[in-house]
Amino acid sequence: MSEYTLYIGNRNYSSWSLRGWLACKLAGLQFKEVVIPLDRPETPALLREASPSLRVPVLKHGDLRVWDSLAICEYLAELSPRAGMWPADRAARAHARAISAELHAGFAELRKNMWMNIRARFPGKGRTHKALADVARVAAIWTEARRNYGAGGPFLFGKFSAADCMYAPVVTRFITWEPPLPDALRPYIDAVWSHPFMADWREKAIAEPWSLPAYDRPAD
Ligand SMILES: N[C@@H](CCC(=O)N[C@@H](CS)C(=O)NCC(=O)O)C(=O)O
C-alpha cells in the first residue's frame, strides 16, 4: 500500500486539485488518489475528515498532512530533489516561484469569470474587463518566462516544472473560454494540454459521473 494519499476534488472542475496532482506526478510519487466530490451533501463531512482547511488538494504522508497546492509543490521538491520540480538555475527558480506565488495569490477575476470546466467549451464568454486584464497579465508572464528561460523545451522554464503545474488549470480555462491571446503562446498551450499527465487527468475528468450545473453554463 502506498504511504502517500492525495485527496482531490472533481477532476473536471477542481483547478487546485489539478495543481497538486500534477506536482505528485512530476515528483514521480506513487500515491493513492481519493476523490471528494464537491458541492454534494456528503462533501463537508468528507472534507472535515481529510483536510484541516476544508479544502483540497491535501497530501497525506503518514501522519503528516500537507494542504494547499503550492505547499505540496514545495514539500515534494524537498522530498524528490532529483525530480527537478523547480528550475536548477537560481534566478530561474526565483522567477518560477514568483510567478507561481502570483498565480496562487491572485487572478480572482479570471477564476470568477472563466472557471475550470475541462469538458465545456464557452468560446467568447466570460470576457469582463477585469477578467481580460487577468488574461493579459498571464500572457505577459508566460511570454516573459518563455523568452528568458524557455530555451530548453516547450514549457515555461524549458522542461515541465512546478510553475507549469500551477498554470496548467489556466491553460484548460483558456481552451474552454478562448480569450484573446498572442499566437506566440499557442505552442505553450498545446504543450501543456497534450502533456501525458494532462491527457491522463482529462480522460478521467471526462469520465467522472458528477456535474455541477452552476459551472456547466457560462455567466450571462
Ligand atoms: N489555496 C488552496 C485552495 C484550495 C481550494 O480552494 N480548493 C477548493 C476546490 S478547487 C475546495 O477545496 N473547495 C471546497 C469546497 O468547495 O467545498 C490551494 O492552493 O490548494
Coordinates of N, CA and C and ligand atoms in Angstrom, one line a residue:
M1 N 0.8 -1.2 0.0 CA 0.0 0.0 0.0 C 0.9 1.3 0.0
S2 N 0.4 2.3 -0.8 CA 1.2 3.5 -0.9 C 1.2 4.2 0.5
E3 N 2.4 4.9 0.8 CA 2.4 5.7 2.0 C 1.8 7.1 1.8
Y4 N 1.5 7.4 0.5 CA 1.0 8.7 0.2 C -0.4 8.6 -0.3
T5 N -1.3 9.5 0.2 CA -2.6 9.7 -0.4 C -2.9 11.1 -0.7
L6 N -3.4 11.3 -1.9 CA -3.7 12.7 -2.3 C -5.2 12.7 -2.4
Y7 N -5.8 13.7 -1.7 CA -7.3 13.9 -1.7 C -7.5 15.1 -2.7
I8 N -8.4 14.8 -3.6 CA -8.7 15.8 -4.7 C -10.2 16.0 -4.8
G9 N -10.5 17.1 -5.5 CA -11.9 17.3 -5.8 C -12.2 16.8 -7.2
N10 N -13.4 17.1 -7.7 CA -13.8 16.6 -9.0 C -12.7 17.0 -10.0
R11 N -12.3 16.1 -10.8 CA -11.2 16.4 -11.8 C -11.7 17.5 -12.8
N12 N -13.0 17.4 -13.2 CA -13.4 18.3 -14.2 C -13.4 19.8 -13.8
Y13 N -13.6 20.0 -12.5 CA -13.8 21.4 -12.0 C -12.7 21.9 -11.0
S14 N -12.0 21.0 -10.4 CA -11.2 21.5 -9.2 C -9.8 21.8 -9.7
S15 N -9.6 23.1 -9.9 CA -8.3 23.5 -10.5 C -7.2 23.4 -9.5
W16 N -7.5 23.6 -8.2 CA -6.4 23.5 -7.2 C -6.0 22.0 -7.1
S17 N -6.9 21.1 -7.3 CA -6.6 19.7 -7.2 C -5.7 19.3 -8.3
L18 N -6.0 19.8 -9.5 CA -5.1 19.5 -10.7 C -3.7 19.9 -10.4
R19 N -3.5 21.1 -9.8 CA -2.1 21.5 -9.5 C -1.4 20.5 -8.6
G20 N -2.1 20.2 -7.5 CA -1.5 19.2 -6.5 C -1.2 17.9 -7.1
W21 N -2.1 17.4 -7.9 CA -2.0 16.1 -8.6 C -0.8 16.1 -9.6
L22 N -0.7 17.2 -10.4 CA 0.4 17.3 -11.3 C 1.7 17.3 -10.6
A23 N 1.8 18.0 -9.4 CA 3.0 18.1 -8.6 C 3.4 16.7 -8.2
C24 N 2.4 15.9 -7.8 CA 2.7 14.5 -7.3 C 3.3 13.7 -8.5
K25 N 2.7 13.8 -9.7 CA 3.1 13.1 -10.9 C 4.5 13.6 -11.2
L26 N 4.7 14.9 -11.2 CA 6.1 15.4 -11.6 C 7.1 14.9 -10.6
A27 N 6.8 14.7 -9.4 CA 7.7 14.2 -8.4 C 8.0 12.8 -8.5
G28 N 7.2 12.1 -9.4 CA 7.4 10.7 -9.5 C 6.8 9.8 -8.4
L29 N 5.9 10.4 -7.6 CA 5.4 9.8 -6.4 C 4.4 8.6 -6.8
Q30 N 4.5 7.6 -6.1 CA 3.5 6.5 -6.1 C 2.4 6.9 -5.1
F31 N 1.2 7.2 -5.5 CA 0.3 7.7 -4.5 C -1.1 7.2 -4.8
K32 N -1.9 7.1 -3.7 CA -3.3 6.7 -3.8 C -4.1 8.0 -4.0
E33 N -5.1 7.9 -4.9 CA -5.9 9.1 -5.1 C -7.3 8.9 -4.5
V34 N -7.8 9.9 -3.7 CA -9.1 9.8 -3.2 C -9.9 11.1 -3.7
V35 N -11.0 10.9 -4.4 CA -11.7 12.0 -4.9 C -12.8 12.3 -4.0
I36 N -12.9 13.6 -3.5 CA -14.0 14.1 -2.7 C -14.9 14.9 -3.7
P37 N -16.1 14.4 -4.1 CA -16.9 15.2 -5.0 C -17.4 16.4 -4.3
L38 N -17.2 17.6 -4.9 CA -17.6 18.8 -4.3 C -19.1 19.2 -4.5
D39 N -19.5 20.0 -3.6 CA -20.9 20.5 -3.7 C -22.0 19.4 -3.6
R40 N -21.7 18.5 -2.7 CA -22.7 17.4 -2.5 C -23.0 17.3 -1.0
P41 N -24.1 16.7 -0.7 CA -24.5 16.7 0.8 C -23.4 16.1 1.6
E42 N -22.7 15.1 1.1 CA -21.6 14.4 1.9 C -20.3 15.2 1.9
T43 N -20.2 16.2 1.1 CA -18.9 16.9 0.9 C -18.3 17.4 2.2
P44 N -19.1 18.2 3.0 CA -18.5 18.8 4.2 C -17.9 17.8 5.2
A45 N -18.6 16.6 5.4 CA -18.1 15.6 6.3 C -16.8 15.0 5.7
L46 N -16.7 14.8 4.4 CA -15.5 14.2 3.8 C -14.4 15.1 3.9
L47 N -14.7 16.4 3.7 CA -13.6 17.4 3.8 C -13.1 17.6 5.2
R48 N -14.0 17.5 6.2 CA -13.6 17.7 7.6 C -12.7 16.5 8.0
E49 N -12.9 15.4 7.4 CA -12.0 14.2 7.8 C -10.7 14.3 7.1
A50 N -10.7 14.9 5.9 CA -9.4 14.9 5.1 C -8.5 16.1 5.3
S51 N -9.1 17.3 5.5 CA -8.4 18.5 5.4 C -8.6 19.5 6.4
P52 N -7.5 20.0 7.1 CA -7.7 21.0 8.1 C -8.3 22.3 7.6
S53 N -8.0 22.6 6.3 CA -8.6 23.8 5.8 C -9.9 23.6 5.1
L54 N -10.4 22.4 5.1 CA -11.7 22.0 4.5 C -11.6 22.3 3.0
R55 N -10.4 22.2 2.5 CA -10.2 22.4 1.0 C -9.3 21.3 0.5
V56 N -9.4 21.0 -0.8 CA -8.5 20.1 -1.4 C -7.7 20.9 -2.5
P57 N -6.5 20.4 -2.8 CA -5.9 19.1 -2.5 C -5.2 19.1 -1.1
V58 N -5.1 17.9 -0.6 CA -4.4 17.6 0.6 C -3.5 16.3 0.3
L59 N -2.2 16.4 0.6 CA -1.4 15.2 0.5 C -1.1 14.7 1.9
K60 N -1.5 13.4 2.1 CA -1.2 12.8 3.4 C 0.0 11.9 3.2
H61 N 0.9 12.1 4.1 CA 2.2 11.2 4.1 C 2.4 10.8 5.5
G62 N 2.0 9.5 5.8 CA 2.0 9.0 7.2 C 1.0 9.9 8.0
D63 N 1.5 10.4 9.1 CA 0.7 11.3 9.9 C 0.6 12.7 9.5
L64 N 1.5 13.1 8.5 CA 1.6 14.4 8.1 C 0.6 14.7 7.0
R65 N -0.1 15.9 7.1 CA -1.0 16.3 6.0 C -0.4 17.7 5.5
V66 N -0.3 17.7 4.2 CA 0.1 19.0 3.6 C -1.1 19.5 2.7
W67 N -1.7 20.5 3.2 CA -2.8 21.0 2.4 C -2.3 22.3 1.7
D68 N -2.9 22.6 0.6 CA -2.5 23.7 -0.3 C -1.6 23.3 -1.4
S69 N -1.9 23.6 -2.6 CA -1.2 23.1 -3.8 C 0.2 23.6 -3.8
L70 N 0.5 24.9 -3.4 CA 1.9 25.3 -3.5 C 2.7 24.7 -2.4
A71 N 2.2 24.5 -1.2 CA 2.9 23.8 -0.2 C 3.2 22.4 -0.6
I72 N 2.3 21.7 -1.3 CA 2.5 20.4 -1.8 C 3.7 20.4 -2.8
C73 N 3.8 21.4 -3.7 CA 4.9 21.5 -4.6 C 6.2 21.6 -3.8
E74 N 6.2 22.5 -2.8 CA 7.5 22.7 -2.1 C 7.9 21.4 -1.3
Y75 N 6.9 20.8 -0.7 CA 7.2 19.6 0.1 C 7.8 18.5 -0.8
L76 N 7.2 18.3 -2.0 CA 7.7 17.3 -2.9 C 9.0 17.7 -3.5
A77 N 9.2 19.0 -3.7 CA 10.5 19.4 -4.3 C 11.6 19.0 -3.3
E78 N 11.3 19.1 -2.0 CA 12.3 18.7 -0.9 C 12.5 17.2 -0.9
L79 N 11.3 16.5 -1.0 CA 11.4 15.0 -0.9 C 12.1 14.4 -2.1
S80 N 11.9 15.0 -3.3 CA 12.4 14.4 -4.5 C 13.2 15.4 -5.3
P81 N 14.4 15.7 -4.7 CA 15.2 16.8 -5.4 C 15.6 16.4 -6.8
R82 N 15.7 15.1 -7.0 CA 16.1 14.6 -8.4 C 15.1 14.8 -9.4
A83 N 13.8 15.1 -9.0 CA 12.8 15.3 -10.0 C 12.9 16.7 -10.6
G84 N 13.7 17.6 -10.0 CA 13.9 18.9 -10.6 C 12.6 19.6 -10.8
M85 N 11.8 19.7 -9.7 CA 10.5 20.3 -9.8 C 10.6 21.8 -10.1
W86 N 11.6 22.4 -9.5 CA 11.8 23.9 -9.8 C 13.1 23.9 -10.7
P87 N 13.2 25.0 -11.5 CA 14.4 25.1 -12.3 C 15.7 25.0 -11.5
A88 N 16.8 24.5 -12.1 CA 18.0 24.3 -11.4 C 18.7 25.7 -11.2
D89 N 18.6 26.5 -12.1 CA 19.3 27.8 -12.0 C 18.6 28.7 -11.0
R90 N 19.4 29.4 -10.1 CA 18.8 30.1 -9.0 C 17.9 31.2 -9.4
A91 N 18.3 32.0 -10.5 CA 17.5 33.1 -10.9 C 16.2 32.6 -11.6
A92 N 16.3 31.6 -12.4 CA 15.1 31.0 -13.0 C 14.2 30.4 -11.9
R93 N 14.8 29.8 -10.9 CA 14.0 29.2 -9.8 C 13.2 30.3 -9.0
A94 N 13.9 31.4 -8.8 CA 13.3 32.5 -8.1 C 12.1 33.1 -8.9
H95 N 12.4 33.2 -10.2 CA 11.3 33.7 -11.1 C 10.1 32.7 -11.1
A96 N 10.4 31.4 -11.2 CA 9.4 30.4 -11.2 C 8.5 30.5 -9.9
R97 N 9.2 30.7 -8.8 CA 8.5 30.8 -7.5 C 7.6 32.0 -7.5
A98 N 8.2 33.1 -8.0 CA 7.4 34.4 -8.0 C 6.2 34.3 -8.9
I99 N 6.3 33.7 -10.0 CA 5.1 33.7 -10.9 C 4.1 32.6 -10.3
S100 N 4.6 31.6 -9.7 CA 3.7 30.6 -9.0 C 3.0 31.2 -7.9
A101 N 3.7 32.0 -7.1 CA 3.1 32.7 -5.9 C 2.1 33.7 -6.4
E102 N 2.4 34.4 -7.5 CA 1.5 35.4 -8.0 C 0.1 34.8 -8.4
L103 N 0.3 33.6 -9.1 CA -0.9 32.9 -9.5 C -1.7 32.4 -8.3
H104 N -1.0 31.9 -7.3 CA -1.6 31.3 -6.2 C -2.4 32.4 -5.4
A105 N -1.9 33.6 -5.4 CA -2.5 34.6 -4.5 C -3.4 35.5 -5.3
G106 N -3.6 35.4 -6.6 CA -4.3 36.4 -7.3 C -5.2 35.9 -8.4
F107 N -5.5 36.7 -9.4 CA -6.3 36.3 -10.6 C -7.7 35.9 -10.2
A108 N -8.3 36.7 -9.2 CA -9.6 36.4 -8.7 C -10.6 36.5 -9.8
E109 N -10.5 37.5 -10.7 CA -11.5 37.8 -11.7 C -11.4 36.7 -12.8
L110 N -10.3 36.2 -13.1 CA -10.2 35.1 -14.1 C -10.9 33.9 -13.5
R111 N -10.6 33.6 -12.2 CA -11.2 32.5 -11.6 C -12.8 32.6 -11.6
K112 N -13.2 33.9 -11.3 CA -14.7 34.1 -11.1 C -15.4 34.0 -12.5
N113 N -14.8 34.5 -13.5 CA -15.5 34.6 -14.8 C -15.1 33.5 -15.8
M114 N -14.0 32.9 -15.6 CA -13.6 31.8 -16.6 C -13.1 30.6 -15.7
W115 N -14.1 30.0 -15.1 CA -13.7 28.9 -14.2 C -13.3 27.7 -15.0
M116 N -12.7 26.7 -14.2 CA -12.3 25.5 -14.9 C -13.5 24.5 -15.1
N117 N -13.6 24.1 -16.3 CA -14.6 23.1 -16.7 C -14.0 22.4 -17.9
I118 N -13.3 21.3 -17.7 CA -12.5 20.7 -18.8 C -13.4 20.2 -19.9
R119 N -14.6 19.8 -19.5 CA -15.5 19.2 -20.5 C -16.2 20.3 -21.4
A120 N -16.2 21.5 -20.9 CA -17.1 22.5 -21.5 C -16.3 23.4 -22.5
R121 N -17.0 24.0 -23.5 CA -16.5 25.0 -24.4 C -17.4 26.2 -24.3
F122 N -16.9 27.4 -23.9 CA -17.6 28.6 -23.8 C -16.9 29.7 -24.6
P123 N -16.6 29.5 -25.9 CA -15.8 30.5 -26.5 C -16.4 31.9 -26.5
G124 N -15.6 32.9 -26.2 CA -16.0 34.3 -26.3 C -16.8 34.7 -25.1
K125 N -17.1 33.8 -24.1 CA -17.8 34.2 -22.9 C -16.8 34.6 -21.8
G126 N -17.4 35.2 -20.8 CA -16.6 35.5 -19.6 C -15.7 36.7 -19.7
R127 N -15.8 37.4 -20.8 CA -14.8 38.4 -21.1 C -15.1 39.8 -20.4
T128 N -15.2 39.7 -19.1 CA -15.3 41.0 -18.4 C -14.0 41.8 -18.5
H129 N -14.1 43.1 -18.3 CA -12.9 43.9 -18.3 C -11.8 43.4 -17.4
K130 N -12.2 43.1 -16.2 CA -11.2 42.7 -15.2 C -10.7 41.3 -15.5
A131 N -11.5 40.4 -16.0 CA -11.0 39.0 -16.4 C -10.0 39.2 -17.5
L132 N -10.3 40.0 -18.5 CA -9.4 40.2 -19.6 C -8.1 40.8 -19.1
A133 N -8.1 41.7 -18.1 CA -6.9 42.2 -17.5 C -6.0 41.1 -16.9
D134 N -6.7 40.1 -16.2 CA -6.0 39.0 -15.7 C -5.4 38.1 -16.8
V135 N -6.2 37.9 -17.9 CA -5.7 37.1 -19.0 C -4.4 37.8 -19.6
A136 N -4.5 39.1 -19.7 CA -3.3 39.8 -20.3 C -2.1 39.7 -19.4
R137 N -2.3 39.7 -18.1 CA -1.2 39.5 -17.1 C -0.6 38.1 -17.3
V138 N -1.5 37.1 -17.4 CA -1.0 35.7 -17.6 C -0.2 35.6 -18.9
A139 N -0.7 36.3 -19.9 CA 0.0 36.2 -21.2 C 1.4 36.9 -21.1
A140 N 1.5 37.9 -20.3 CA 2.8 38.6 -20.1 C 3.7 37.7 -19.3
I141 N 3.2 37.1 -18.3 CA 4.0 36.2 -17.5 C 4.6 35.0 -18.4
W142 N 3.7 34.4 -19.1 CA 4.1 33.3 -20.0 C 5.1 33.7 -21.0
T143 N 4.9 34.9 -21.6 CA 5.7 35.4 -22.7 C 7.1 35.6 -22.1
E144 N 7.2 36.3 -21.0 CA 8.5 36.6 -20.4 C 9.3 35.3 -20.0
A145 N 8.5 34.4 -19.3 CA 9.2 33.2 -18.9 C 9.7 32.4 -20.1
R146 N 8.9 32.3 -21.1 CA 9.3 31.5 -22.3 C 10.5 32.2 -23.0
R147 N 10.5 33.5 -23.0 CA 11.6 34.3 -23.7 C 12.9 34.1 -22.9
N148 N 12.8 34.3 -21.6 CA 14.0 34.4 -20.8 C 14.5 33.0 -20.3
Y149 N 13.6 32.1 -20.2 CA 14.0 30.8 -19.5 C 13.6 29.5 -20.3
G150 N 12.9 29.7 -21.4 CA 12.3 28.6 -22.0 C 13.0 27.8 -23.1
A151 N 14.3 28.2 -23.3 CA 15.1 27.7 -24.4 C 15.1 26.1 -24.4
G152 N 15.1 25.5 -23.3 CA 15.4 24.1 -23.2 C 14.2 23.2 -23.5
G153 N 13.1 23.7 -23.9 CA 11.9 22.9 -24.1 C 10.7 23.8 -24.3
P154 N 9.5 23.2 -24.4 CA 8.3 24.0 -24.8 C 7.6 24.6 -23.5
F155 N 8.1 24.3 -22.3 CA 7.3 24.8 -21.1 C 7.9 26.1 -20.6
L156 N 7.4 26.6 -19.6 CA 7.7 28.0 -19.1 C 9.2 28.1 -18.8
F157 N 9.8 27.1 -18.3 CA 11.2 27.1 -18.0 C 11.9 25.9 -18.7
G158 N 11.5 25.7 -19.9 CA 12.0 24.6 -20.8 C 11.3 23.3 -20.5
K159 N 11.8 22.6 -19.5 CA 11.2 21.3 -19.1 C 10.0 21.6 -18.2
F160 N 9.1 20.6 -18.2 CA 7.9 20.7 -17.3 C 8.3 20.9 -15.9
S161 N 7.8 21.9 -15.2 CA 8.2 22.3 -13.8 C 7.0 22.5 -13.0
A162 N 7.2 22.8 -11.7 CA 6.2 23.2 -10.8 C 5.4 24.4 -11.2
A163 N 6.1 25.3 -11.9 CA 5.4 26.5 -12.5 C 4.3 26.1 -13.5
D164 N 4.6 25.1 -14.3 CA 3.6 24.6 -15.3 C 2.5 23.9 -14.5
C165 N 2.8 23.2 -13.4 CA 1.7 22.6 -12.6 C 0.8 23.7 -12.2
M166 N 1.3 24.8 -11.7 CA 0.5 25.9 -11.2 C -0.4 26.5 -12.3
Y167 N 0.2 26.6 -13.5 CA -0.5 27.3 -14.6 C -1.4 26.4 -15.4
A168 N -1.2 25.1 -15.2 CA -2.0 24.1 -16.1 C -3.5 24.4 -16.1
P169 N -4.1 24.6 -14.9 CA -5.6 24.9 -14.9 C -5.9 26.2 -15.7
V170 N -5.0 27.1 -15.8 CA -5.2 28.3 -16.6 C -5.2 27.9 -18.1
V171 N -4.3 27.0 -18.4 CA -4.4 26.5 -19.8 C -5.7 25.9 -20.1
T172 N -6.2 25.1 -19.2 CA -7.5 24.5 -19.5 C -8.6 25.6 -19.6
R173 N -8.5 26.6 -18.8 CA -9.5 27.7 -18.9 C -9.5 28.4 -20.2
F174 N -8.2 28.6 -20.7 CA -8.1 29.3 -22.0 C -8.6 28.4 -23.1
I175 N -8.6 27.1 -23.0 CA -9.1 26.2 -24.0 C -10.7 26.2 -23.9
T176 N -11.2 26.3 -22.7 CA -12.7 26.4 -22.6 C -13.2 27.7 -23.0
W177 N -12.6 28.8 -22.7 CA -13.2 30.1 -22.8 C -12.6 30.9 -24.0
E178 N -11.5 30.5 -24.5 CA -10.9 31.1 -25.7 C -10.8 32.6 -25.6
P179 N -10.2 33.1 -24.6 CA -9.9 34.6 -24.6 C -8.9 34.9 -25.6
P180 N -8.8 36.2 -25.9 CA -7.8 36.6 -26.9 C -6.4 36.5 -26.3
L181 N -5.5 35.8 -27.1 CA -4.1 35.6 -26.6 C -3.2 35.7 -27.8
P182 N -1.9 36.1 -27.5 CA -0.9 36.2 -28.6 C -0.7 34.8 -29.2
D183 N -0.6 34.8 -30.6 CA -0.4 33.5 -31.2 C 0.9 32.8 -30.8
A184 N 1.8 33.6 -30.4 CA 3.1 33.0 -29.9 C 3.0 32.1 -28.7
L185 N 1.8 32.2 -28.0 CA 1.6 31.4 -26.8 C 1.0 30.0 -27.1
R186 N 0.5 29.9 -28.4 CA -0.2 28.7 -28.8 C 0.6 27.4 -28.5
P187 N 1.9 27.4 -28.9 CA 2.7 26.2 -28.7 C 2.8 25.8 -27.2
Y188 N 2.9 26.8 -26.3 CA 2.9 26.5 -24.9 C 1.6 25.9 -24.4
I189 N 0.5 26.5 -24.9 CA -0.8 25.9 -24.5 C -0.9 24.5 -25.0
D190 N -0.5 24.3 -26.2 CA -0.6 22.9 -26.8 C 0.3 21.9 -26.0
A191 N 1.5 22.4 -25.7 CA 2.4 21.5 -25.0 C 1.8 21.1 -23.6
V192 N 1.2 22.0 -22.9 CA 0.6 21.6 -21.6 C -0.6 20.7 -21.8
W193 N -1.4 21.1 -22.7 CA -2.7 20.4 -23.0 C -2.4 18.9 -23.4
S194 N -1.3 18.8 -24.2 CA -1.0 17.4 -24.7 C 0.0 16.6 -23.8
H195 N 0.5 17.2 -22.7 CA 1.4 16.5 -21.8 C 0.7 15.2 -21.4
P196 N 1.4 14.1 -21.3 CA 0.8 12.9 -20.9 C 0.1 12.9 -19.5
F197 N 0.6 13.7 -18.6 CA -0.1 13.8 -17.3 C -1.5 14.5 -17.5
M198 N -1.5 15.5 -18.3 CA -2.8 16.2 -18.6 C -3.7 15.3 -19.3
A199 N -3.2 14.5 -20.3 CA -4.1 13.6 -21.0 C -4.8 12.6 -20.1
D200 N -4.0 12.2 -19.1 CA -4.5 11.2 -18.1 C -5.6 11.9 -17.3
W201 N -5.3 13.1 -16.8 CA -6.3 13.8 -15.9 C -7.6 14.1 -16.7
R202 N -7.4 14.5 -18.0 CA -8.5 14.9 -18.8 C -9.4 13.7 -19.1
E203 N -8.8 12.6 -19.4 CA -9.6 11.4 -19.6 C -10.5 11.0 -18.4
K204 N -9.9 11.1 -17.2 CA -10.6 10.8 -16.0 C -11.7 11.9 -15.7
A205 N -11.4 13.1 -16.0 CA -12.3 14.2 -15.8 C -13.5 14.0 -16.7
I206 N -13.3 13.6 -17.9 CA -14.4 13.5 -18.9 C -15.3 12.3 -18.4
A207 N -14.7 11.3 -17.8 CA -15.4 10.1 -17.4 C -16.1 10.2 -16.1
E208 N -15.8 11.2 -15.3 CA -16.4 11.1 -13.9 C -17.8 11.5 -14.0
P209 N -18.6 10.9 -13.0 CA -20.0 10.9 -13.1 C -20.7 12.2 -12.6
W210 N -20.0 13.1 -11.9 CA -20.6 14.2 -11.3 C -20.7 15.4 -12.2
S211 N -21.7 16.2 -12.1 CA -21.7 17.5 -12.8 C -22.2 18.6 -11.8
L212 N -21.7 19.8 -12.0 CA -22.1 20.9 -11.2 C -22.8 21.9 -12.1
P213 N -24.1 21.9 -12.1 CA -24.8 22.7 -13.1 C -24.4 24.1 -13.1
A214 N -24.1 24.7 -12.0 CA -23.8 26.1 -11.9 C -22.6 26.4 -12.8
Y215 N -21.7 25.4 -13.0 CA -20.5 25.6 -13.7 C -20.5 25.1 -15.1
D216 N -21.7 24.6 -15.5 CA -21.8 23.9 -16.8 C -22.5 24.9 -17.8
R217 N -22.7 26.1 -17.4 CA -23.1 27.1 -18.4 C -22.4 28.4 -18.1
P218 N -22.1 29.2 -19.2 CA -21.4 30.4 -18.9 C -22.2 31.4 -18.2
A219 N -21.6 32.4 -17.6 CA -22.3 33.5 -17.0 C -22.9 34.3 -18.1
D220 N -24.1 34.9 -17.9 CA -24.7 35.8 -18.9 C -23.9 37.0 -19.3
Ligands
LIG1 N1 -5.1 27.7 -1.6 C1 -5.6 26.4 -1.8 C2 -7.0 26.5 -2.4 C3 -7.8 25.2 -2.4 C4 -9.2 25.3 -2.8 O1 -9.8 26.4 -2.8 N2 -9.8 24.1 -3.2 C5 -11.3 24.1 -3.5 C6 -11.5 23.2 -4.7 S1 -10.7 23.7 -6.2 C7 -12.0 23.4 -2.4 O2 -11.5 22.5 -1.7 N3 -13.3 23.8 -2.1 C8 -14.0 23.2 -1.1 C9 -15.5 23.2 -1.4 O3 -15.9 23.6 -2.5 O4 -16.3 22.8 -0.5 C10 -4.7 25.5 -2.6 O5 -3.7 26.1 -3.2 O6 -4.7 24.3 -2.6

